[in-house]
Structures are given as structure tokens and as C-alpha cells.
PDB file of C-alpha atoms in Angstrom:
ATOM      1  CA  HIS A   1     -10.534  -8.454  -4.387  1.00 57.00           C
ATOM      2  CA  THR A   2     -12.158  -5.222  -5.719  1.00 65.00           C
ATOM      3  CA  GLY A   3     -11.916  -1.647  -4.514  1.00 74.00           C
ATOM      4  CA  LEU A   4      -9.764   1.587  -4.273  1.00 76.00           C
ATOM      5  CA  SER A   5      -7.008  -0.278  -2.697  1.00 82.00           C
ATOM      6  CA  LYS A   6      -6.961  -3.088  -5.540  1.00 86.00           C
ATOM      7  CA  ASP A   7      -6.754  -0.059  -8.173  1.00 88.00           C
ATOM      8  CA  LEU A   8      -4.003   1.655  -6.041  1.00 89.00           C
ATOM      9  CA  LEU A   9      -1.862  -1.564  -5.787  1.00 92.00           C
ATOM     10  CA  ASP A  10      -2.369  -2.048  -9.716  1.00 92.00           C
ATOM     11  CA  LEU A  11      -1.192   1.503 -10.207  1.00 92.00           C
ATOM     12  CA  ILE A  12       1.978   0.758  -7.757  1.00 94.00           C
ATOM     13  CA  GLY A  13       2.523  -2.476  -9.633  1.00 94.00           C
ATOM     14  CA  LYS A  14       2.605  -0.671 -12.823  1.00 92.00           C
ATOM     15  CA  TYR A  15       5.228   2.165 -11.685  1.00 93.00           C
ATOM     16  CA  THR A  16       7.582  -0.494  -9.896  1.00 95.00           C
ATOM     17  CA  GLY A  17       6.994  -4.036 -11.335  1.00 94.00           C
ATOM     18  CA  LEU A  18       5.914  -5.148  -8.018  1.00 94.00           C
ATOM     19  CA  THR A  19       3.120  -7.880  -7.875  1.00 93.00           C
ATOM     20  CA  PHE A  20       0.777  -8.516  -4.945  1.00 92.00           C
ATOM     21  CA  GLN A  21      -0.904 -11.589  -3.839  1.00 91.00           C
ATOM     22  CA  PRO A  22      -4.087 -10.784  -1.974  1.00 89.00           C
ATOM     23  CA  ASP A  23      -4.767 -12.426   1.399  1.00 89.00           C
ATOM     24  CA  ILE A  24      -8.526 -12.353   1.914  1.00 84.00           C
ATOM     25  CA  ALA A  25      -9.317 -12.769   5.514  1.00 82.00           C
ATOM     26  CA  ASP A  26     -11.169 -10.943   8.201  1.00 82.00           C
ATOM     27  CA  TRP A  27      -9.918  -7.654   9.421  1.00 82.00           C
ATOM     28  CA  ASP A  28      -9.164  -8.920  12.877  1.00 84.00           C
ATOM     29  CA  ASN A  29      -7.089 -11.705  11.277  1.00 87.00           C
ATOM     30  CA  LEU A  30      -5.254  -9.763   9.044  1.00 89.00           C
ATOM     31  CA  LEU A  31      -3.959  -7.670  11.724  1.00 89.00           C
ATOM     32  CA  LYS A  32      -2.943 -10.793  13.534  1.00 90.00           C
ATOM     33  CA  LYS A  33      -1.134 -11.957  10.504  1.00 93.00           C
ATOM     34  CA  ALA A  34       0.709  -8.531   9.968  1.00 93.00           C
ATOM     35  CA  LYS A  35       1.548  -8.730  13.711  1.00 92.00           C
ATOM     36  CA  ALA A  36       2.989 -12.185  13.190  1.00 94.00           C
ATOM     37  CA  ARG A  37       4.928 -11.174  10.118  1.00 95.00           C
ATOM     38  CA  LYS A  38       2.755 -13.377   8.068  1.00 94.00           C
ATOM     39  CA  ILE A  39       1.918 -10.573   5.478  1.00 94.00           C
ATOM     40  CA  ASP A  40       3.937  -7.656   4.209  1.00 96.00           C
ATOM     41  CA  LEU A  41       1.457  -5.022   3.419  1.00 96.00           C
ATOM     42  CA  LEU A  42      -1.981  -3.650   4.514  1.00 94.00           C
ATOM     43  CA  PRO A  43      -3.188  -1.115   1.612  1.00 91.00           C
ATOM     44  CA  VAL A  44      -6.068   0.836   3.330  1.00 84.00           C
ATOM     45  CA  LEU A  45      -6.276   1.547   6.892  1.00 85.00           C
ATOM     46  CA  TYR A  46      -6.196   4.349   9.671  1.00 80.00           C
ATOM     47  CA  ASP A  47      -3.141   5.057  11.626  1.00 80.00           C
ATOM     48  CA  PRO A  48      -3.882   4.208  15.544  1.00 77.00           C
ATOM     49  CA  GLU A  49      -0.768   4.520  17.786  1.00 79.00           C
ATOM     50  CA  ASP A  50      -1.242   0.961  19.016  1.00 81.00           C
ATOM     51  CA  ARG A  51      -0.288  -0.503  15.576  1.00 89.00           C
ATOM     52  CA  HIS A  52       3.186   1.327  15.187  1.00 92.00           C
ATOM     53  CA  ASP A  53       5.173  -1.271  17.133  1.00 91.00           C
ATOM     54  CA  TYR A  54       4.698  -3.709  14.101  1.00 94.00           C
ATOM     55  CA  LEU A  55       3.813  -1.443  11.257  1.00 95.00           C
ATOM     56  CA  THR A  56       5.284   1.533   9.450  1.00 96.00           C
ATOM     57  CA  PHE A  57       2.643   3.946   7.943  1.00 95.00           C
ATOM     58  CA  THR A  58       2.976   5.893   4.599  1.00 95.00           C
ATOM     59  CA  LYS A  59       1.872   9.412   4.696  1.00 92.00           C
ATOM     60  CA  PRO A  60      -2.145   9.477   4.253  1.00 89.00           C
ATOM     61  CA  TYR A  61      -3.032   9.262   0.533  1.00 84.00           C
ATOM     62  CA  GLN A  62      -6.660   9.664   0.912  1.00 79.00           C
ATOM     63  CA  THR A  63      -9.400  11.003   3.372  1.00 76.00           C
ATOM     64  CA  ALA A  64     -12.649   9.119   4.063  1.00 75.00           C
ATOM     65  CA  LEU A  65     -15.909  10.159   5.792  1.00 79.00           C
ATOM     66  CA  THR A  66     -16.766   7.767   8.500  1.00 84.00           C
ATOM     67  CA  TYR A  67     -20.510   7.447   9.178  1.00 89.00           C
ATOM     68  CA  PHE A  68     -23.191   5.856  11.527  1.00 95.00           C
ATOM     69  CA  PHE A  69     -25.899   3.979   9.699  1.00 96.00           C
ATOM     70  CA  VAL A  70     -28.996   3.051  11.528  1.00 96.00           C
ATOM     71  CA  HIS A  71     -31.849   0.397  10.863  1.00 97.00           C
ATOM     72  CA  GLU A  72     -35.049   2.159   9.580  1.00 95.00           C
ATOM     73  CA  ALA A  73     -36.690   0.947  12.984  1.00 96.00           C
ATOM     74  CA  VAL A  74     -34.378   3.347  15.073  1.00 95.00           C
ATOM     75  CA  LYS A  75     -36.036   6.574  15.857  1.00 91.00           C
ATOM     76  CA  ALA A  76     -33.023   8.887  16.225  1.00 92.00           C
ATOM     77  CA  ARG A  77     -32.427  12.432  15.292  1.00 93.00           C
ATOM     78  CA  THR A  78     -29.487  13.184  17.667  1.00 93.00           C
ATOM     79  CA  PHE A  79     -26.588  11.152  19.000  1.00 93.00           C
ATOM     80  CA  GLU A  80     -28.239  11.197  22.392  1.00 94.00           C
ATOM     81  CA  ASP A  81     -31.170   9.020  20.707  1.00 95.00           C
ATOM     82  CA  LEU A  82     -28.551   6.461  20.225  1.00 94.00           C
ATOM     83  CA  ASN A  83     -27.857   5.792  24.102  1.00 95.00           C
ATOM     84  CA  ASP A  84     -28.295   2.299  24.953  1.00 95.00           C
ATOM     85  CA  LYS A  85     -28.776   1.382  21.261  1.00 97.00           C
ATOM     86  CA  THR A  86     -26.518  -1.597  20.123  1.00 97.00           C
ATOM     87  CA  LEU A  87     -23.539  -0.856  17.681  1.00 97.00           C
ATOM     88  CA  ALA A  88     -22.245  -3.746  15.563  1.00 97.00           C
ATOM     89  CA  ILE A  89     -18.463  -3.432  14.429  1.00 95.00           C
ATOM     90  CA  PRO A  90     -15.875  -5.689  13.167  1.00 92.00           C
ATOM     91  CA  LYS A  91     -13.175  -6.814  15.712  1.00 89.00           C
ATOM     92  CA  GLY A  92      -9.902  -4.752  15.284  1.00 84.00           C
ATOM     93  CA  TYR A  93     -11.401  -1.694  13.816  1.00 85.00           C
ATOM     94  CA  GLY A  94      -9.065   1.104  15.233  1.00 79.00           C
ATOM     95  CA  GLN A  95     -12.082   3.591  15.867  1.00 83.00           C
ATOM     96  CA  ILE A  96     -13.618   1.080  18.574  1.00 89.00           C
ATOM     97  CA  THR A  97     -11.737   2.985  21.305  1.00 87.00           C
ATOM     98  CA  LEU A  98     -12.602   6.480  20.129  1.00 85.00           C
ATOM     99  CA  ILE A  99     -16.406   5.345  19.806  1.00 91.00           C
ATOM    100  CA  LYS A 100     -16.459   4.201  23.397  1.00 92.00           C
ATOM    101  CA  GLN A 101     -14.782   7.387  24.627  1.00 90.00           C
ATOM    102  CA  ARG A 102     -17.208   9.519  22.723  1.00 90.00           C
ATOM    103  CA  PHE A 103     -20.319   7.303  23.239  1.00 93.00           C
ATOM    104  CA  PRO A 104     -20.125   5.620  26.352  1.00 94.00           C
ATOM    105  CA  LYS A 105     -23.680   4.764  26.499  1.00 95.00           C
ATOM    106  CA  LEU A 106     -23.683   3.159  23.062  1.00 95.00           C
ATOM    107  CA  ARG A 107     -23.514  -0.752  23.553  1.00 96.00           C
ATOM    108  CA  ILE A 108     -20.819  -2.314  21.262  1.00 96.00           C
ATOM    109  CA  VAL A 109     -20.864  -6.034  20.044  1.00 96.00           C
ATOM    110  CA  GLU A 110     -17.784  -6.922  17.883  1.00 95.00           C
ATOM    111  CA  THR A 111     -18.352  -9.123  14.947  1.00 95.00           C
ATOM    112  CA  GLU A 112     -16.171 -11.237  12.796  1.00 91.00           C
ATOM    113  CA  ASN A 113     -16.372  -9.029   9.921  1.00 89.00           C
ATOM    114  CA  LEU A 114     -18.388  -6.107   8.249  1.00 90.00           C
ATOM    115  CA  GLU A 115     -20.702  -8.309   6.515  1.00 91.00           C
ATOM    116  CA  ALA A 116     -21.480 -10.002   9.835  1.00 94.00           C
ATOM    117  CA  ALA A 117     -22.194  -6.434  11.355  1.00 95.00           C
ATOM    118  CA  VAL A 118     -24.690  -5.678   8.489  1.00 94.00           C
ATOM    119  CA  HIS A 119     -26.338  -8.875   9.033  1.00 95.00           C
ATOM    120  CA  ALA A 120     -26.758  -8.197  12.818  1.00 96.00           C
ATOM    121  CA  VAL A 121     -28.476  -4.963  12.031  1.00 96.00           C
ATOM    122  CA  LEU A 122     -30.647  -6.620   9.317  1.00 95.00           C
ATOM    123  CA  GLU A 123     -31.626  -9.264  11.667  1.00 95.00           C
ATOM    124  CA  ARG A 124     -32.288  -6.676  14.524  1.00 96.00           C
ATOM    125  CA  LYS A 125     -29.592  -8.163  16.730  1.00 96.00           C
ATOM    126  CA  ALA A 126     -28.112  -4.572  16.664  1.00 97.00           C
ATOM    127  CA  ASP A 127     -29.216  -0.907  15.648  1.00 97.00           C
ATOM    128  CA  VAL A 128     -26.301   0.784  14.426  1.00 97.00           C
ATOM    129  CA  LEU A 129     -23.251   0.456  12.302  1.00 96.00           C
ATOM    130  CA  PHE A 130     -20.076   2.741  11.966  1.00 94.00           C
ATOM    131  CA  GLU A 131     -18.156   2.506   8.617  1.00 90.00           C
ATOM    132  CA  ASN A 132     -16.694   4.455   5.872  1.00 84.00           C
ATOM    133  CA  TYR A 133     -19.476   5.997   3.890  1.00 83.00           C
ATOM    134  CA  SER A 134     -18.405   4.818   0.362  1.00 78.00           C
ATOM    135  CA  VAL A 135     -17.704   1.178   1.698  1.00 81.00           C
ATOM    136  CA  MET A 136     -21.167   0.990   3.235  1.00 87.00           C
ATOM    137  CA  SER A 137     -22.941   2.386   0.316  1.00 83.00           C
ATOM    138  CA  TYR A 138     -21.545  -0.386  -1.838  1.00 79.00           C
ATOM    139  CA  LEU A 139     -22.392  -3.102   0.460  1.00 84.00           C
ATOM    140  CA  LEU A 140     -26.018  -1.963   0.638  1.00 87.00           C
ATOM    141  CA  LYS A 141     -26.337  -1.651  -2.865  1.00 85.00           C
ATOM    142  CA  ARG A 142     -24.979  -5.313  -3.213  1.00 82.00           C
ATOM    143  CA  TYR A 143     -27.527  -6.354  -0.606  1.00 83.00           C
ATOM    144  CA  ASN A 144     -30.136  -4.502  -2.442  1.00 88.00           C
ATOM    145  CA  THR A 145     -31.618  -3.373   0.978  1.00 88.00           C
ATOM    146  CA  SER A 146     -33.040   0.201   2.127  1.00 90.00           C
ATOM    147  CA  VAL A 147     -33.741  -0.710   5.633  1.00 94.00           C
ATOM    148  CA  ILE A 148     -30.439   0.652   6.641  1.00 95.00           C
ATOM    149  CA  ARG A 149     -29.916   4.422   6.215  1.00 94.00           C
ATOM    150  CA  PRO A 150     -27.349   6.677   6.783  1.00 93.00           C
ATOM    151  CA  PHE A 151     -27.546   8.812  10.133  1.00 94.00           C
ATOM    152  CA  LYS A 152     -24.646  11.070  10.954  1.00 91.00           C
ATOM    153  CA  ALA A 153     -20.888  11.491  10.670  1.00 87.00           C
ATOM    154  CA  MET A 154     -19.123  11.117  14.181  1.00 78.00           C
ATOM    155  CA  SER A 155     -18.881  14.837  14.150  1.00 69.00           C
ATOM    156  CA  ILE A 156     -18.885  17.728  11.687  1.00 51.00           C
ATOM    157  CA  GLY A 157     -16.125  17.539   9.336  1.00 51.00           C
ATOM    158  CA  ASP A 158     -14.685  14.367  10.944  1.00 59.00           C
ATOM    159  CA  VAL A 159     -12.709  13.107   8.020  1.00 66.00           C
ATOM    160  CA  GLN A 160     -10.328  10.281   8.625  1.00 73.00           C
ATOM    161  CA  SER A 161      -7.173   9.762   6.977  1.00 80.00           C
ATOM    162  CA  LEU A 162      -6.134   6.547   5.061  1.00 83.00           C
ATOM    163  CA  ALA A 163      -2.587   5.049   4.593  1.00 90.00           C
ATOM    164  CA  MET A 164      -0.791   2.380   3.706  1.00 94.00           C
ATOM    165  CA  ALA A 165       1.039   0.112   6.191  1.00 95.00           C
ATOM    166  CA  VAL A 166       4.153  -2.151   5.567  1.00 96.00           C
ATOM    167  CA  ARG A 167       5.854  -4.442   8.059  1.00 96.00           C
ATOM    168  CA  SER A 168       8.209  -2.585  10.281  1.00 95.00           C
ATOM    169  CA  ASP A 169      10.940  -4.987   9.466  1.00 96.00           C
ATOM    170  CA  LEU A 170      10.675  -4.400   5.632  1.00 96.00           C
ATOM    171  CA  PRO A 171      12.115  -0.675   5.350  1.00 96.00           C
ATOM    172  CA  VAL A 172      13.180  -1.225   1.710  1.00 97.00           C
ATOM    173  CA  LEU A 173       9.520  -2.298   0.593  1.00 97.00           C
ATOM    174  CA  PHE A 174       8.159   0.575   2.907  1.00 97.00           C
ATOM    175  CA  SER A 175      10.460   3.079   1.019  1.00 97.00           C
ATOM    176  CA  ILE A 176       9.295   1.872  -2.546  1.00 97.00           C
ATOM    177  CA  ILE A 177       5.699   1.975  -1.593  1.00 96.00           C
ATOM    178  CA  GLN A 178       6.075   5.418  -0.055  1.00 95.00           C
ATOM    179  CA  LYS A 179       8.007   7.076  -2.952  1.00 96.00           C
ATOM    180  CA  THR A 180       5.757   5.450  -5.435  1.00 95.00           C
ATOM    181  CA  LEU A 181       2.498   6.723  -3.771  1.00 92.00           C
ATOM    182  CA  ALA A 182       4.149  10.058  -3.946  1.00 92.00           C
ATOM    183  CA  ALA A 183       4.999   9.890  -7.639  1.00 92.00           C
ATOM    184  CA  ILE A 184       1.839   8.666  -8.884  1.00 90.00           C
ATOM    185  CA  PRO A 185       0.330  11.500 -10.907  1.00 88.00           C
ATOM    186  CA  GLU A 186      -2.570  13.318  -9.366  1.00 85.00           C
ATOM    187  CA  GLN A 187      -4.940  12.657 -12.462  1.00 86.00           C
ATOM    188  CA  GLU A 188      -4.452   8.774 -12.044  1.00 87.00           C
ATOM    189  CA  LYS A 189      -5.289   9.138  -8.303  1.00 82.00           C
ATOM    190  CA  GLN A 190      -8.097  11.242  -8.802  1.00 80.00           C
ATOM    191  CA  GLU A 191      -9.783   8.815 -11.364  1.00 82.00           C
ATOM    192  CA  ILE A 192      -9.552   6.089  -8.684  1.00 80.00           C
ATOM    193  CA  ASN A 193     -11.255   8.372  -6.172  1.00 74.00           C
ATOM    194  CA  ASP A 194     -13.899   9.503  -8.294  1.00 74.00           C
ATOM    195  CA  GLN A 195     -14.779   5.827  -9.014  1.00 72.00           C
ATOM    196  CA  TRP A 196     -14.689   4.755  -5.248  1.00 68.00           C
ATOM    197  CA  LEU A 197     -15.072   7.929  -3.217  1.00 60.00           C
ATOM    198  CA  GLY A 198     -16.609  10.625  -5.405  1.00 53.00           C
ATOM    199  CA  TYR A 199     -20.022  10.896  -3.520  1.00 43.00           C
ATOM    200  CA  GLN A 200     -18.277  10.492  -0.049  1.00 42.00           C
ATOM    201  CA  GLU A 201     -15.699  13.576  -0.728  1.00 40.00           C
ATOM    202  CA  LEU A 202     -18.919  15.497  -1.683  1.00 39.00           C
ATOM    203  CA  GLN A 203     -20.560  14.771   1.642  1.00 41.00           C
ATOM    204  CA  ALA A 204     -17.303  15.592   3.503  1.00 39.00           C
ATOM    205  CA  LYS A 205     -17.414  19.126   1.895  1.00 40.00           C
ATOM    206  CA  GLN A 206     -20.884  19.689   2.748  1.00 39.00           C
ATOM    207  CA  GLN A 207     -20.595  18.796   6.546  1.00 40.00           C
TER     208      GLN A 207
END
């Protein structure tokens, strides 16, 4: 378990004494576990309305540039060129509804997880991916592949806010998390941002 969320949880632990036991699972399964009250906290996610009945969201602590990525064989210059192409995206992603609304001619295949979505494009079972820029850049480096390339953000300046979410029946834990996030010195947050999201933030400003 590595990444921005782990580093931020480590900071929260440093200031509160809390310890966190990671539950590694596919995103859709994590949402199901949260809904069933089997996990207490989701450290990094978007805040769609349909999750408010079982999760309480902190104030956003980070922004993320969400981006379309395409296989190099896809000859596309505009979003219209993606009509009738296939997007691979993990089950449970909060942006699926929005993508369907904005791109009704884009076919959607829901996968078990992000790595399965990447494999679908690498194996030419799909053409397009949609993900946080820094997360996808990390994965592509790990796979050492250059056949998947950045295409476009969903729209100019379309930067999504990220928050933590706590089970709605744990108000004391939520209060601790919210207050600690607000109290962490900006310099310590910035060091995490620079490590995991530095290039992404630059891209967002340039859009």
C-alpha cells in the first residue's frame, strides 16, 4: 500500500496516534464493504451524492486532474473521434455516470479494477482509459509501456476534488479525521503533493 493516501494517513497517525490497517481490494468491493459497515475509512475518493447515505465526507483536501488515455493505435484528435470507441473503467467509479452523460456514444466496459482496465487496452479489448493523471502515469511507468498515451482532460480546467470518507455511523472518528486534516501544516501536505501530484498540478494549471 503506497501512494498519496498512505502518506496522508501516516501524517494523521503521527498527529493523533491512530493506526490504520489497510484492506486491499478492488474499488467496487471496497465500496460494498463500506456500505456494509465492514471498513471504517476510505482515504481518497470523489464525493458523488449517491454515497452520502453511508459515508460522511471530509472537506476536499486535494484536487486531481482526471484524464482520458488512449491506445496509440486510436487515431483521435477530438472527443468526437472517440465515438463508438470502448472505454475500460473499474466498477464503482464515481465518474461513470458523468461520462455516460457527456459521451453517450462512447461504449463502456466495467472491469474488476484499474489494472484490468489497463490490460484491456493493452490487449486491444478496449481503446480508452479514464483516470487520475498521476495514478495512470505511475501505472504506465510500472508496466514500462508507451503504447498508451494521454489524450485529453474531460473538459478544460476539469479538476476533481478528492476527500476522505468515514462511515456515517462513526461521527467521532469523522471529527478526528476532519480536524486533523485541517491542522496538518501546509508544508507537510505540499511535500506529499510534490511527490505524488506535482506534474499533475502543473498540467491542471496549463489547461
